[in-house]
Amino acid sequence: MASKHDRLRVESVLKDSSTSFINKYRELVIGDGTFAELFKYEFVTFFFSNLGGALGLGCRKLFFPGLFRSVGKNVLFGRGITLRAPGKVSIGSYVMFDDFVTLSVRGTDENSIQIDDNVLIGPGVDLKTRLG
């Protein structure tokens, strides 16, 4: 469930009449990134996020690391991962994300997620930052 601060922030972004829909979406989904980063995010998540089997696993292993601040060696990404501001997420080596994990960075510009080496994130886990 979203916190009161998250709801207020989302409402303020959505109600801002001086900002276009695409800028609102870009701010809520990738943070302060460029339109090129938004295009890359959209392309990678659309084509590979829910692709099943070994092909999906291989494509995510190849294409997902480019969405994050940094990614170590041998990181595996399951299906259906939800990413919000992935450019503020650093991932160590030998990390596995099971299916339907959420990584969401919200709040101040200093907020981030750091995942160390040798970590298994189970199915359906939500890792989120909020106020900072």
Coordinates of N, CA and C in Angstrom, one line a residue:
M1 N 0.8 -1.2 0.0 CA 0.0 0.0 0.0 C 0.9 1.2 0.0
A2 N 0.5 2.2 -0.8 CA 1.3 3.4 -0.9 C 1.2 4.3 0.3
S3 N 2.3 4.9 0.7 CA 2.3 5.8 1.9 C 1.5 7.1 1.5
K4 N 1.2 7.9 2.6 CA 0.5 9.2 2.3 C 1.4 10.1 1.5
H5 N 2.7 10.1 1.8 CA 3.7 10.9 1.0 C 3.7 10.5 -0.4
D6 N 3.7 9.2 -0.7 CA 3.7 8.8 -2.1 C 2.4 9.2 -2.8
R7 N 1.3 9.0 -2.2 CA 0.0 9.4 -2.8 C 0.0 10.9 -3.1
L8 N 0.5 11.7 -2.1 CA 0.5 13.2 -2.3 C 1.5 13.6 -3.5
R9 N 2.6 12.9 -3.5 CA 3.6 13.2 -4.6 C 3.0 12.8 -6.0
V10 N 2.4 11.6 -6.1 CA 1.8 11.2 -7.3 C 0.7 12.2 -7.7
E11 N -0.1 12.5 -6.7 CA -1.2 13.5 -7.0 C -0.7 14.8 -7.5
S12 N 0.4 15.3 -6.9 CA 0.9 16.6 -7.3 C 1.5 16.5 -8.7
V13 N 2.2 15.4 -9.0 CA 2.7 15.3 -10.4 C 1.6 15.2 -11.4
L14 N 0.6 14.4 -11.1 CA -0.5 14.2 -12.1 C -1.3 15.5 -12.3
K15 N -1.5 16.3 -11.2 CA -2.3 17.5 -11.3 C -1.5 18.7 -11.9
D16 N -0.2 18.6 -12.0 CA 0.6 19.7 -12.6 C 0.2 20.0 -14.0
S17 N -0.6 21.0 -14.3 CA -1.1 21.3 -15.6 C 0.0 21.9 -16.6
S18 N 1.2 22.2 -16.0 CA 2.3 22.8 -16.8 C 3.2 21.7 -17.4
T19 N 2.9 20.4 -17.0 CA 3.8 19.3 -17.5 C 3.0 18.4 -18.4
S20 N 3.6 17.9 -19.4 CA 2.9 17.0 -20.4 C 2.8 15.6 -19.7
F21 N 1.9 14.8 -20.3 CA 1.6 13.5 -19.8 C 2.9 12.7 -19.9
I22 N 3.7 12.8 -21.0 CA 4.9 12.0 -21.1 C 6.0 12.4 -20.1
N23 N 6.0 13.7 -19.7 CA 7.0 14.1 -18.7 C 6.5 13.7 -17.3
K24 N 5.2 13.6 -17.1 CA 4.7 13.1 -15.8 C 5.0 11.6 -15.7
Y25 N 4.8 10.9 -16.8 CA 5.1 9.4 -16.8 C 6.6 9.2 -16.5
R26 N 7.4 10.0 -17.3 CA 8.9 9.8 -17.2 C 9.3 10.1 -15.7
E27 N 8.8 11.1 -15.1 CA 9.2 11.4 -13.7 C 8.8 10.3 -12.7
L28 N 7.6 9.8 -12.9 CA 7.1 8.8 -12.0 C 7.7 7.4 -12.2
V29 N 8.2 7.1 -13.4 CA 8.7 5.8 -13.7 C 10.2 5.7 -13.7
I30 N 10.9 6.7 -14.3 CA 12.4 6.6 -14.3 C 13.0 7.7 -13.5
G31 N 12.3 8.6 -12.9 CA 12.9 9.6 -12.1 C 13.3 10.8 -13.0
D32 N 14.5 11.3 -12.8 CA 15.0 12.5 -13.6 C 15.7 12.1 -14.9
G33 N 15.5 11.0 -15.4 CA 16.2 10.5 -16.6 C 15.7 11.3 -17.8
T34 N 16.5 11.1 -18.9 CA 16.3 11.7 -20.2 C 15.2 10.9 -21.0
F35 N 14.8 11.5 -22.1 CA 13.8 10.7 -22.9 C 14.5 9.5 -23.6
A36 N 15.8 9.6 -23.8 CA 16.5 8.4 -24.3 C 16.5 7.3 -23.3
E37 N 16.6 7.6 -22.0 CA 16.6 6.6 -21.0 C 15.2 6.1 -20.8
L38 N 14.2 6.9 -21.0 CA 12.8 6.5 -21.0 C 12.5 5.5 -22.1
F39 N 13.0 5.8 -23.3 CA 12.8 4.9 -24.5 C 13.5 3.6 -24.2
K40 N 14.7 3.6 -23.7 CA 15.4 2.3 -23.4 C 14.6 1.5 -22.4
Y41 N 14.2 2.2 -21.3 CA 13.4 1.5 -20.3 C 12.1 0.9 -20.9
E42 N 11.4 1.6 -21.7 CA 10.2 1.1 -22.3 C 10.4 0.0 -23.2
F43 N 11.5 0.1 -24.1 CA 11.8 -1.0 -25.0 C 12.2 -2.3 -24.3
V44 N 13.1 -2.2 -23.3 CA 13.6 -3.4 -22.6 C 12.5 -4.0 -21.8
T45 N 11.7 -3.2 -21.0 CA 10.7 -3.8 -20.2 C 9.5 -4.4 -21.0
F46 N 9.2 -3.7 -22.1 CA 8.1 -4.2 -23.0 C 8.4 -5.6 -23.6
F47 N 9.6 -5.6 -24.2 CA 10.0 -6.9 -24.9 C 10.5 -8.0 -24.1
F48 N 11.1 -7.7 -22.9 CA 11.8 -8.8 -22.2 C 11.3 -9.1 -20.8
S49 N 10.5 -8.2 -20.2 CA 10.1 -8.3 -18.8 C 9.4 -9.6 -18.5
N50 N 8.4 -9.9 -19.4 CA 7.6 -11.1 -19.2 C 7.9 -12.3 -20.2
L51 N 9.0 -12.1 -20.9 CA 9.3 -13.2 -21.8 C 9.8 -14.5 -21.0
G52 N 9.1 -15.6 -21.3 CA 9.3 -16.8 -20.5 C 10.5 -17.6 -21.0
G53 N 10.8 -18.6 -20.2 CA 11.8 -19.6 -20.5 C 13.3 -19.1 -20.5
A54 N 14.1 -19.9 -21.1 CA 15.5 -19.6 -21.2 C 15.8 -18.4 -22.0
L55 N 15.0 -18.2 -23.1 CA 15.1 -17.0 -23.9 C 14.9 -15.7 -23.1
G56 N 13.8 -15.7 -22.3 CA 13.6 -14.5 -21.5 C 14.6 -14.3 -20.5
L57 N 15.1 -15.3 -19.8 CA 16.2 -15.2 -18.8 C 17.4 -14.7 -19.5
G58 N 17.8 -15.2 -20.6 CA 19.0 -14.7 -21.3 C 18.8 -13.3 -21.8
C59 N 17.7 -12.9 -22.3 CA 17.5 -11.5 -22.8 C 17.5 -10.5 -21.6
R60 N 16.9 -10.9 -20.5 CA 17.0 -10.0 -19.3 C 18.4 -9.9 -18.8
K61 N 19.1 -11.0 -18.8 CA 20.5 -11.0 -18.3 C 21.3 -10.0 -19.2
L62 N 21.0 -10.0 -20.5 CA 21.7 -9.2 -21.4 C 21.3 -7.7 -21.4
F63 N 20.0 -7.4 -21.3 CA 19.5 -6.1 -21.5 C 19.1 -5.3 -20.2
F64 N 18.7 -6.0 -19.2 CA 18.3 -5.3 -17.9 C 19.5 -4.6 -17.3
P65 N 20.7 -5.0 -17.2 CA 21.8 -4.3 -16.5 C 21.9 -2.9 -17.0
G66 N 21.6 -2.6 -18.2 CA 21.8 -1.2 -18.8 C 20.7 -0.2 -18.2
L67 N 19.7 -0.7 -17.4 CA 18.7 0.1 -16.8 C 19.2 0.6 -15.4
F68 N 20.1 -0.1 -14.8 CA 20.5 0.2 -13.4 C 21.8 1.1 -13.3
R69 N 22.0 1.6 -12.1 CA 23.2 2.4 -11.9 C 24.4 1.5 -12.1
S70 N 24.4 0.3 -11.5 CA 25.5 -0.6 -11.7 C 25.0 -2.0 -11.4
V71 N 25.6 -3.0 -12.1 CA 25.3 -4.4 -11.9 C 26.5 -5.2 -12.0
G72 N 26.7 -6.1 -11.0 CA 27.9 -6.9 -10.9 C 27.8 -8.1 -11.9
K73 N 28.6 -9.1 -11.6 CA 28.7 -10.3 -12.5 C 27.6 -11.3 -12.1
N74 N 27.1 -12.1 -13.1 CA 26.2 -13.2 -12.9 C 25.0 -12.8 -12.2
V75 N 24.3 -11.8 -12.6 CA 23.0 -11.4 -12.0 C 21.9 -11.9 -12.9
L76 N 20.9 -12.5 -12.3 CA 19.7 -13.1 -13.0 C 18.5 -12.4 -12.6
F77 N 17.6 -12.1 -13.6 CA 16.4 -11.4 -13.4 C 15.2 -12.3 -13.8
G78 N 14.3 -12.5 -12.9 CA 13.1 -13.3 -13.2 C 12.1 -12.5 -14.0
R79 N 11.0 -13.1 -14.2 CA 9.9 -12.5 -15.0 C 9.1 -11.5 -14.2
G80 N 8.5 -10.5 -14.9 CA 7.6 -9.6 -14.3 C 8.1 -8.7 -13.3
I81 N 9.4 -8.3 -13.4 CA 10.0 -7.4 -12.4 C 9.5 -6.0 -12.7
T82 N 9.1 -5.3 -11.7 CA 8.6 -3.9 -11.8 C 9.8 -3.0 -11.3
L83 N 10.1 -2.0 -12.2 CA 11.2 -1.1 -11.9 C 10.7 0.3 -11.9
R84 N 11.1 1.1 -10.8 CA 10.8 2.5 -10.7 C 12.1 3.2 -10.3
A85 N 12.6 4.1 -11.2 CA 13.9 4.7 -11.1 C 15.0 3.7 -10.9
P86 N 15.2 2.8 -11.9 CA 16.2 1.8 -11.8 C 17.6 2.4 -11.9
G87 N 17.8 3.6 -12.4 CA 19.1 4.3 -12.4 C 19.6 4.6 -11.0
K88 N 18.8 4.4 -10.0 CA 19.2 4.7 -8.6 C 19.4 3.4 -7.9
V89 N 19.5 2.3 -8.6 CA 19.7 1.0 -8.0 C 21.1 0.4 -8.4
S90 N 21.8 0.0 -7.4 CA 23.1 -0.7 -7.6 C 23.0 -2.2 -7.1
I91 N 23.5 -3.1 -8.0 CA 23.3 -4.5 -7.7 C 24.7 -5.1 -7.7
G92 N 25.0 -5.9 -6.7 CA 26.3 -6.6 -6.6 C 26.4 -7.8 -7.5
S93 N 27.3 -8.7 -7.3 CA 27.5 -9.9 -8.2 C 26.8 -11.1 -7.5
Y94 N 26.5 -12.0 -8.4 CA 25.8 -13.3 -8.0 C 24.5 -13.0 -7.2
V95 N 23.7 -12.1 -7.8 CA 22.4 -11.8 -7.3 C 21.3 -12.4 -8.2
M96 N 20.3 -12.9 -7.5 CA 19.1 -13.5 -8.3 C 17.8 -12.9 -7.9
F97 N 17.1 -12.3 -8.8 CA 15.8 -11.8 -8.6 C 14.8 -12.8 -9.1
D98 N 13.9 -13.3 -8.2 CA 12.9 -14.2 -8.6 C 11.8 -13.5 -9.3
D99 N 10.7 -14.1 -9.7 CA 9.7 -13.5 -10.5 C 8.9 -12.5 -9.7
F100 N 8.4 -11.4 -10.3 CA 7.5 -10.5 -9.8 C 8.0 -9.7 -8.6
V101 N 9.3 -9.3 -8.7 CA 9.9 -8.5 -7.7 C 9.7 -7.0 -8.1
T102 N 9.5 -6.1 -7.1 CA 9.4 -4.7 -7.4 C 10.6 -4.0 -6.7
L103 N 11.3 -3.2 -7.5 CA 12.4 -2.3 -7.1 C 11.9 -0.9 -7.3
S104 N 11.7 -0.1 -6.3 CA 11.1 1.2 -6.5 C 11.9 2.3 -5.6
V105 N 12.4 3.3 -6.2 CA 13.1 4.3 -5.5 C 12.3 5.6 -5.6
R106 N 11.8 6.1 -4.5 CA 11.1 7.3 -4.5 C 11.7 8.2 -3.4
G107 N 11.2 9.5 -3.4 CA 11.7 10.4 -2.3 C 12.7 11.3 -2.9
T108 N 13.7 11.6 -2.0 CA 14.7 12.6 -2.4 C 15.7 12.1 -3.4
D109 N 16.5 13.0 -4.0 CA 17.5 12.5 -5.0 C 18.5 11.6 -4.4
E110 N 18.7 11.7 -3.1 CA 19.8 10.9 -2.5 C 19.3 9.5 -2.2
N111 N 18.0 9.2 -2.3 CA 17.5 7.8 -2.1 C 18.0 6.9 -3.1
S112 N 18.4 5.7 -2.7 CA 18.8 4.6 -3.6 C 18.6 3.3 -3.0
I113 N 18.8 2.2 -3.8 CA 18.9 0.9 -3.3 C 20.2 0.3 -3.6
Q114 N 20.9 -0.3 -2.7 CA 22.1 -1.0 -2.9 C 22.0 -2.5 -2.4
I115 N 22.1 -3.4 -3.4 CA 22.0 -4.8 -3.1 C 23.4 -5.4 -3.2
D116 N 23.9 -6.0 -2.1 CA 25.2 -6.5 -2.0 C 25.3 -7.9 -2.8
D117 N 26.5 -8.4 -2.8 CA 26.8 -9.7 -3.5 C 26.1 -10.8 -2.8
N118 N 25.9 -11.9 -3.6 CA 25.3 -13.2 -3.1 C 24.0 -13.0 -2.4
V119 N 23.0 -12.4 -3.1 CA 21.7 -12.2 -2.5 C 20.7 -12.8 -3.4
L120 N 19.7 -13.5 -2.8 CA 18.5 -14.0 -3.5 C 17.3 -13.2 -3.1
I121 N 16.6 -12.6 -4.0 CA 15.4 -11.9 -3.7 C 14.2 -12.7 -4.2
G122 N 13.4 -13.2 -3.2 CA 12.4 -14.1 -3.5 C 11.2 -13.6 -4.3
P123 N 10.3 -14.4 -4.7 CA 9.2 -14.0 -5.6 C 8.2 -13.1 -4.8
G124 N 7.8 -12.0 -5.5 CA 6.9 -11.1 -5.0 C 7.4 -10.1 -4.0
V125 N 8.7 -10.0 -3.8 CA 9.3 -9.1 -2.8 C 9.2 -7.7 -3.4
D126 N 8.9 -6.7 -2.5 CA 8.9 -5.3 -2.8 C 10.1 -4.6 -2.1
L127 N 11.0 -4.1 -2.8 CA 12.1 -3.3 -2.2 C 11.9 -1.9 -2.6
K128 N 11.6 -1.0 -1.6 CA 11.2 0.4 -1.9 C 11.9 1.3 -0.9
T129 N 12.3 2.5 -1.5 CA 12.7 3.6 -0.6 C 11.6 4.7 -0.7
R130 N 11.5 5.5 0.3 CA 10.5 6.5 0.3 C 11.1 7.8 0.7
L131 N 10.7 8.4 1.8 CA 11.2 9.7 2.2 C 12.7 9.6 2.5
G132 N 13.4 10.7 2.3 CA 14.9 10.6 2.6 C 15.4 11.8 3.4

